Amino acid sequence: MRLSRDAKPAVFAALAACVFSMSLHTAAHAQGGAAPTKPEAASLVPKPIRDAGTLRVGSQQTFPPVEFRQDGKTEPVGVSVDLLNEIGKRLGLSITFVHGEYAALIPGLEAGRFDVASGGISDTEEREQKVDFVNYMMSGGSILVRAADAEKYTTIADFCGKSVATLLGSRVIMAAVEKASEACVSGGKQPITANQLPAAPDARMQLDLGRVDGYLGDFPALVYMKSQMPGKYAIAGGNHILTPYVTSWGFPKNSTLKDAVQKATQSMLADGTYKAILSKWEIEGGALPEITINLPASKRK
């Protein structure tokens, strides 16, 4: 059969789409899984990643219940781990988690050490100058205190003249602390002293040792810590939110990988998988009504 000149482009496009779909099916079988459930999302995965068949995720791994390693285990678990593993299935990719300290996640992404930066990263307008984000969960910064001190602290304003610890690189939390500290000084009180540590266990240890009066971190993570050690900790004010933010995955600027991940996650929201995973980790209250790209708390109503 001879094709007309006008028909050839359409036929070739259809053939290319068929070949691409077959390659995804083959890749999925090589991993021992089923073909991607969202080929339109998988088609947006950049070719080098698609050819490698693996998505490298820079992972904090010390941040329960988002991403952490259980005692004696080497593989991370958590809500972000479960979400990303399901996303991998829908994109026809395996997931490789690469451990990195929180402050090194975005620099590592920019340096090409991994394809996705994960953990307790919050989308901010400042960070969007360097990387793009897929927003997957609402969260907020809160303050963990010793249970014996629970009555002393209800909001950040109660920490004037006191000291707190948080993660190195926690810019959103630090900005809120600095603002509160300025209010302390304006009111004739002593400022808040903030200590930044490289990992969550290090920061929490400062609280355990009595070197600081509070540990600042993600509300879901603090609830998890409190539940694991009954009677040891309390959250200031019960559920005081120092500052709201959106927990997100980071991507190289202008990469279509973010679009692939957003579409795959949106499909999980549509079929109920997304909320089921959040419910498994008892943080369904952080579910978003839509999976968005570059929509930080500062731009939300």
Tab-separated table of C-alpha atoms in Angstrom:
chain	number	residue	atom	x	y	z
A	1	MET	CA	0.000	0.000	0.000
A	2	ARG	CA	1.364	3.424	-0.914
A	3	LEU	CA	0.796	6.265	1.598
A	4	SER	CA	-0.037	9.801	0.545
A	5	ARG	CA	2.386	12.529	1.580
A	6	ASP	CA	-0.194	13.959	4.019
A	7	ALA	CA	-0.836	10.603	5.642
A	8	LYS	CA	2.791	9.690	6.335
A	9	PRO	CA	3.399	11.978	9.358
A	10	ALA	CA	0.314	10.685	11.159
A	11	VAL	CA	1.218	7.052	10.462
A	12	PHE	CA	4.806	7.528	11.589
A	13	ALA	CA	3.600	9.253	14.774
A	14	ALA	CA	1.267	6.361	15.490
A	15	LEU	CA	4.073	3.859	14.908
A	16	ALA	CA	6.384	5.809	17.227
A	17	ALA	CA	3.728	5.855	19.944
A	18	CYS	CA	3.240	2.109	19.536
A	19	VAL	CA	6.970	1.418	19.779
A	20	PHE	CA	7.235	3.643	22.895
A	21	SER	CA	4.309	1.862	24.532
A	22	MET	CA	5.928	-1.520	23.792
A	23	SER	CA	9.244	-0.339	25.292
A	24	LEU	CA	7.455	0.683	28.493
A	25	HIS	CA	5.748	-2.702	28.669
A	26	THR	CA	9.092	-4.464	28.187
A	27	ALA	CA	10.777	-2.327	30.861
A	28	ALA	CA	8.008	-3.069	33.306
A	29	HIS	CA	8.286	-6.817	32.685
A	30	ALA	CA	12.036	-6.600	33.213
A	31	GLN	CA	11.283	-5.225	36.681
A	32	GLY	CA	8.809	-8.014	37.367
A	33	GLY	CA	5.835	-5.645	37.396
A	34	ALA	CA	2.879	-4.754	35.221
A	35	ALA	CA	2.869	-2.202	32.451
A	36	PRO	CA	2.395	1.429	33.584
A	37	THR	CA	-1.205	2.296	34.368
A	38	LYS	CA	-0.668	5.840	33.071
A	39	PRO	CA	1.314	5.703	29.791
A	40	GLU	CA	0.519	9.369	29.113
A	41	ALA	CA	2.389	10.217	32.314
A	42	ALA	CA	5.212	7.777	31.518
A	43	SER	CA	5.704	9.436	28.113
A	44	LEU	CA	6.833	12.618	29.923
A	45	VAL	CA	9.753	10.890	31.660
A	46	PRO	CA	13.021	12.276	30.179
A	47	LYS	CA	14.720	9.769	27.842
A	48	PRO	CA	17.924	9.274	29.916
A	49	ILE	CA	15.830	8.271	32.940
A	50	ARG	CA	13.503	6.150	30.822
A	51	ASP	CA	16.473	4.339	29.262
A	52	ALA	CA	18.047	3.743	32.685
A	53	GLY	CA	14.736	2.422	33.991
A	54	THR	CA	15.461	3.837	37.436
A	55	LEU	CA	14.443	7.003	39.249
A	56	ARG	CA	17.139	8.119	41.709
A	57	VAL	CA	15.588	9.760	44.760
A	58	GLY	CA	17.661	11.853	47.175
A	59	SER	CA	16.167	10.828	50.502
A	60	GLN	CA	16.590	12.206	54.029
A	61	GLN	CA	15.759	8.838	55.686
A	62	THR	CA	15.745	10.280	59.221
A	63	PHE	CA	12.317	11.903	59.081
A	64	PRO	CA	9.439	9.689	60.263
A	65	PRO	CA	6.753	9.210	59.123
A	66	VAL	CA	7.775	10.784	55.780
A	67	GLU	CA	11.029	8.884	55.097
A	68	PHE	CA	13.044	6.919	57.628
A	69	ARG	CA	14.860	3.674	58.294
A	70	GLN	CA	13.604	1.378	61.017
A	71	ASP	CA	16.097	-0.085	63.501
A	72	GLY	CA	18.186	-2.790	61.871
A	73	LYS	CA	16.784	-2.114	58.397
A	74	THR	CA	18.543	-0.580	55.406
A	75	GLU	CA	15.586	0.262	53.165
A	76	PRO	CA	13.629	3.442	53.937
A	77	VAL	CA	9.916	3.413	54.732
A	78	GLY	CA	7.319	6.133	55.138
A	79	VAL	CA	4.529	7.950	53.368
A	80	SER	CA	6.805	9.505	50.739
A	81	VAL	CA	8.489	6.133	50.116
A	82	ASP	CA	5.122	4.441	49.542
A	83	LEU	CA	3.919	7.228	47.266
A	84	LEU	CA	7.120	7.214	45.200
A	85	ASN	CA	7.155	3.431	44.850
A	86	GLU	CA	3.595	3.552	43.501
A	87	ILE	CA	4.548	6.425	41.182
A	88	GLY	CA	7.433	4.296	39.906
A	89	LYS	CA	5.024	1.500	39.006
A	90	ARG	CA	2.831	3.927	37.085
A	91	LEU	CA	5.802	5.348	35.194
A	92	GLY	CA	7.440	1.980	34.445
A	93	LEU	CA	10.463	2.803	36.626
A	94	SER	CA	12.162	1.238	39.617
A	95	ILE	CA	13.005	3.574	42.533
A	96	THR	CA	16.490	3.881	44.027
A	97	PHE	CA	16.745	5.834	47.279
A	98	VAL	CA	20.033	7.690	47.819
A	99	HIS	CA	20.587	8.891	51.387
A	100	GLY	CA	21.378	12.585	51.861
A	101	GLU	CA	21.202	15.030	54.749
A	102	TYR	CA	18.357	17.528	54.517
A	103	ALA	CA	20.579	20.516	53.691
A	104	ALA	CA	22.258	18.539	50.882
A	105	LEU	CA	19.082	17.491	49.048
A	106	ILE	CA	18.581	20.497	46.759
A	107	PRO	CA	22.342	21.008	46.105
A	108	GLY	CA	22.560	17.272	45.305
A	109	LEU	CA	19.661	17.620	42.874
A	110	GLU	CA	21.349	20.566	41.167
A	111	ALA	CA	24.609	18.607	40.957
A	112	GLY	CA	22.875	15.666	39.276
A	113	ARG	CA	23.428	13.171	42.124
A	114	PHE	CA	19.772	12.200	41.868
A	115	ASP	CA	16.640	12.944	39.838
A	116	VAL	CA	14.240	13.802	42.676
A	117	ALA	CA	14.833	15.459	46.052
A	118	SER	CA	12.550	14.050	48.734
A	119	GLY	CA	11.930	14.164	52.472
A	120	GLY	CA	10.373	17.045	54.393
A	121	ILE	CA	11.119	19.662	51.716
A	122	SER	CA	8.722	22.587	51.499
A	123	ASP	CA	8.001	24.465	48.282
A	124	THR	CA	8.923	28.161	48.578
A	125	GLU	CA	9.013	30.967	46.036
A	126	GLU	CA	12.711	31.438	46.779
A	127	ARG	CA	13.541	27.774	46.118
A	128	GLU	CA	11.536	27.832	42.895
A	129	GLN	CA	14.251	30.044	41.416
A	130	LYS	CA	16.490	26.962	41.348
A	131	VAL	CA	14.213	23.905	41.258
A	132	ASP	CA	10.624	22.909	40.509
A	133	PHE	CA	8.267	21.176	42.938
A	134	VAL	CA	5.413	18.712	42.883
A	135	ASN	CA	3.305	19.419	45.974
A	136	TYR	CA	1.983	16.242	47.593
A	137	MET	CA	0.977	17.027	51.211
A	138	MET	CA	-0.038	19.918	53.458
A	139	SER	CA	2.007	20.262	56.597
A	140	GLY	CA	3.346	22.856	58.986
A	141	GLY	CA	6.085	23.556	61.461
A	142	SER	CA	5.389	22.803	65.126
A	143	ILE	CA	7.386	22.652	68.357
A	144	LEU	CA	8.212	19.516	70.328
A	145	VAL	CA	8.906	20.047	74.040
A	146	ARG	CA	9.591	17.789	77.006
A	147	ALA	CA	6.341	16.507	78.526
A	148	ALA	CA	7.265	18.053	81.876
A	149	ASP	CA	7.368	21.485	80.190
A	150	ALA	CA	4.093	21.157	78.287
A	151	GLU	CA	2.303	23.798	80.356
A	152	LYS	CA	5.072	26.355	79.827
A	153	TYR	CA	4.805	26.599	76.054
A	154	THR	CA	1.713	27.124	73.930
A	155	THR	CA	3.073	29.212	71.016
A	156	ILE	CA	6.437	30.359	69.684
A	157	ALA	CA	5.960	33.605	71.655
A	158	ASP	CA	6.619	31.623	74.843
A	159	PHE	CA	10.189	30.930	73.690
A	160	CYS	CA	11.491	34.492	74.103
A	161	GLY	CA	14.852	34.147	75.860
A	162	LYS	CA	14.787	30.380	75.255
A	163	SER	CA	16.577	28.150	72.754
A	164	VAL	CA	15.297	25.818	70.053
A	165	ALA	CA	16.817	23.309	67.644
A	166	THR	CA	15.837	22.552	64.058
A	167	LEU	CA	17.238	21.045	60.876
A	168	LEU	CA	19.991	22.749	58.950
A	169	GLY	CA	18.416	24.142	55.774
A	170	SER	CA	14.911	24.572	57.259
A	171	ARG	CA	14.462	28.040	55.786
A	172	VAL	CA	10.696	28.281	56.235
A	173	ILE	CA	10.895	27.375	59.922
A	174	MET	CA	13.918	29.603	60.488
A	175	ALA	CA	12.145	32.572	58.887
A	176	ALA	CA	9.233	32.073	61.302
A	177	VAL	CA	11.607	31.821	64.270
A	178	GLU	CA	13.462	34.969	63.230
A	179	LYS	CA	10.167	36.852	62.912
A	180	ALA	CA	9.063	35.657	66.360
A	181	SER	CA	12.460	36.561	67.811
A	182	GLU	CA	12.164	40.089	66.416
A	183	ALA	CA	8.764	40.371	68.126
A	184	CYS	CA	10.385	39.273	71.398
A	185	VAL	CA	12.983	42.036	71.145
A	186	SER	CA	10.370	44.626	70.148
A	187	GLY	CA	8.426	43.689	73.264
A	188	GLY	CA	11.445	44.209	75.496
A	189	LYS	CA	12.258	40.507	75.875
A	190	GLN	CA	15.311	38.436	74.991
A	191	PRO	CA	15.543	36.938	71.473
A	192	ILE	CA	15.081	33.260	70.640
A	193	THR	CA	18.303	31.317	70.146
A	194	ALA	CA	18.101	28.845	67.234
A	195	ASN	CA	20.487	25.926	66.753
A	196	GLN	CA	20.524	24.174	63.363
A	197	LEU	CA	21.616	20.529	63.210
A	198	PRO	CA	22.231	18.308	60.138
A	199	ALA	CA	19.694	15.569	60.975
A	200	ALA	CA	16.422	15.253	62.879
A	201	PRO	CA	17.807	12.806	65.494
A	202	ASP	CA	20.661	15.248	66.222
A	203	ALA	CA	18.224	18.126	66.737
A	204	ARG	CA	15.906	16.061	68.929
A	205	MET	CA	18.880	14.881	70.991
A	206	GLN	CA	19.543	18.498	71.964
A	207	LEU	CA	16.068	18.544	73.511
A	208	ASP	CA	16.668	15.236	75.292
A	209	LEU	CA	19.939	16.527	76.747
A	210	GLY	CA	18.304	19.735	77.992
A	211	ARG	CA	20.472	21.926	75.762
A	212	VAL	CA	17.425	23.477	74.073
A	213	ASP	CA	13.852	24.077	75.210
A	214	GLY	CA	12.110	22.988	72.008
A	215	TYR	CA	12.664	21.074	68.778
A	216	LEU	CA	11.063	22.555	65.648
A	217	GLY	CA	9.969	20.228	62.858
A	218	ASP	CA	7.095	19.024	60.685
A	219	PHE	CA	3.871	18.507	62.638
A	220	PRO	CA	3.313	14.934	61.287
A	221	ALA	CA	6.878	13.962	62.226
A	222	LEU	CA	6.483	15.366	65.735
A	223	VAL	CA	3.180	13.540	66.226
A	224	TYR	CA	4.940	10.319	65.198
A	225	MET	CA	7.837	10.911	67.610
A	226	LYS	CA	5.413	11.644	70.450
A	227	SER	CA	3.446	8.458	69.732
A	228	GLN	CA	6.588	6.331	69.757
A	229	MET	CA	7.619	7.504	73.236
A	230	PRO	CA	4.460	7.995	75.330
A	231	GLY	CA	4.853	10.406	78.208
A	232	LYS	CA	8.213	11.761	77.047
A	233	TYR	CA	7.208	14.587	74.703
A	234	ALA	CA	4.398	17.046	74.064
A	235	ILE	CA	3.649	19.422	71.195
A	236	ALA	CA	3.503	23.061	72.220
A	237	GLY	CA	-0.114	24.148	72.476
A	238	GLY	CA	-1.244	20.625	71.604
A	239	ASN	CA	-1.275	21.335	67.878
A	240	HIS	CA	0.297	24.798	67.521
A	241	ILE	CA	1.348	25.438	63.909
A	242	LEU	CA	4.291	27.803	63.782
A	243	THR	CA	4.009	28.189	60.025
A	244	PRO	CA	2.042	26.277	57.348
A	245	TYR	CA	3.786	24.847	54.297
A	246	VAL	CA	3.411	22.291	51.548
A	247	THR	CA	5.629	19.202	51.635
A	248	SER	CA	6.945	18.588	48.132
A	249	TRP	CA	9.323	16.675	45.880
A	250	GLY	CA	11.996	18.724	44.122
A	251	PHE	CA	13.045	18.391	40.460
A	252	PRO	CA	15.636	19.958	38.155
A	253	LYS	CA	14.318	23.240	36.784
A	254	ASN	CA	12.122	22.890	33.692
A	255	SER	CA	12.413	19.090	33.534
A	256	THR	CA	9.365	17.212	32.233
A	257	LEU	CA	9.943	14.680	35.009
A	258	LYS	CA	7.914	16.863	37.380
A	259	ASP	CA	4.974	16.696	34.949
A	260	ALA	CA	5.221	12.907	34.760
A	261	VAL	CA	5.249	12.598	38.559
A	262	GLN	CA	2.404	15.106	38.962
A	263	LYS	CA	0.187	13.198	36.520
A	264	ALA	CA	0.985	9.848	38.118
A	265	THR	CA	0.241	11.185	41.608
A	266	GLN	CA	-2.954	12.873	40.430
A	267	SER	CA	-4.095	9.511	39.048
A	268	MET	CA	-3.432	8.033	42.512
A	269	LEU	CA	-5.599	10.739	44.070
A	270	ALA	CA	-8.360	9.999	41.552
A	271	ASP	CA	-8.445	6.241	42.241
A	272	GLY	CA	-8.054	6.488	46.032
A	273	THR	CA	-4.508	5.115	46.292
A	274	TYR	CA	-3.094	8.469	47.423
A	275	LYS	CA	-5.431	8.869	50.403
A	276	ALA	CA	-5.074	5.196	51.327
A	277	ILE	CA	-1.293	5.627	51.640
A	278	LEU	CA	-1.656	8.768	53.772
A	279	SER	CA	-4.198	6.971	55.959
A	280	LYS	CA	-1.791	4.060	56.446
A	281	TRP	CA	0.618	6.521	58.097
A	282	GLU	CA	-2.223	8.297	59.975
A	283	ILE	CA	-1.640	11.650	58.258
A	284	GLU	CA	-4.708	11.742	56.019
A	285	GLY	CA	-5.361	15.232	57.396
A	286	GLY	CA	-2.524	16.439	55.182
A	287	ALA	CA	-4.165	15.252	51.956
A	288	LEU	CA	-4.353	17.827	49.179
A	289	PRO	CA	-7.470	18.236	47.005
A	290	GLU	CA	-5.227	18.379	43.925
A	291	ILE	CA	-1.603	17.497	43.170
A	292	THR	CA	-0.022	20.748	42.040
A	293	ILE	CA	3.251	22.080	40.655
A	294	ASN	CA	5.003	25.093	42.219
A	295	LEU	CA	2.143	26.187	44.475
A	296	PRO	CA	3.668	26.999	47.883
A	297	ALA	CA	1.709	27.948	50.994
A	298	SER	CA	2.412	31.627	50.296
A	299	LYS	CA	0.314	31.432	47.086
A	300	ARG	CA	-2.577	29.427	48.545
A	301	LYS	CA	-5.753	31.022	49.879
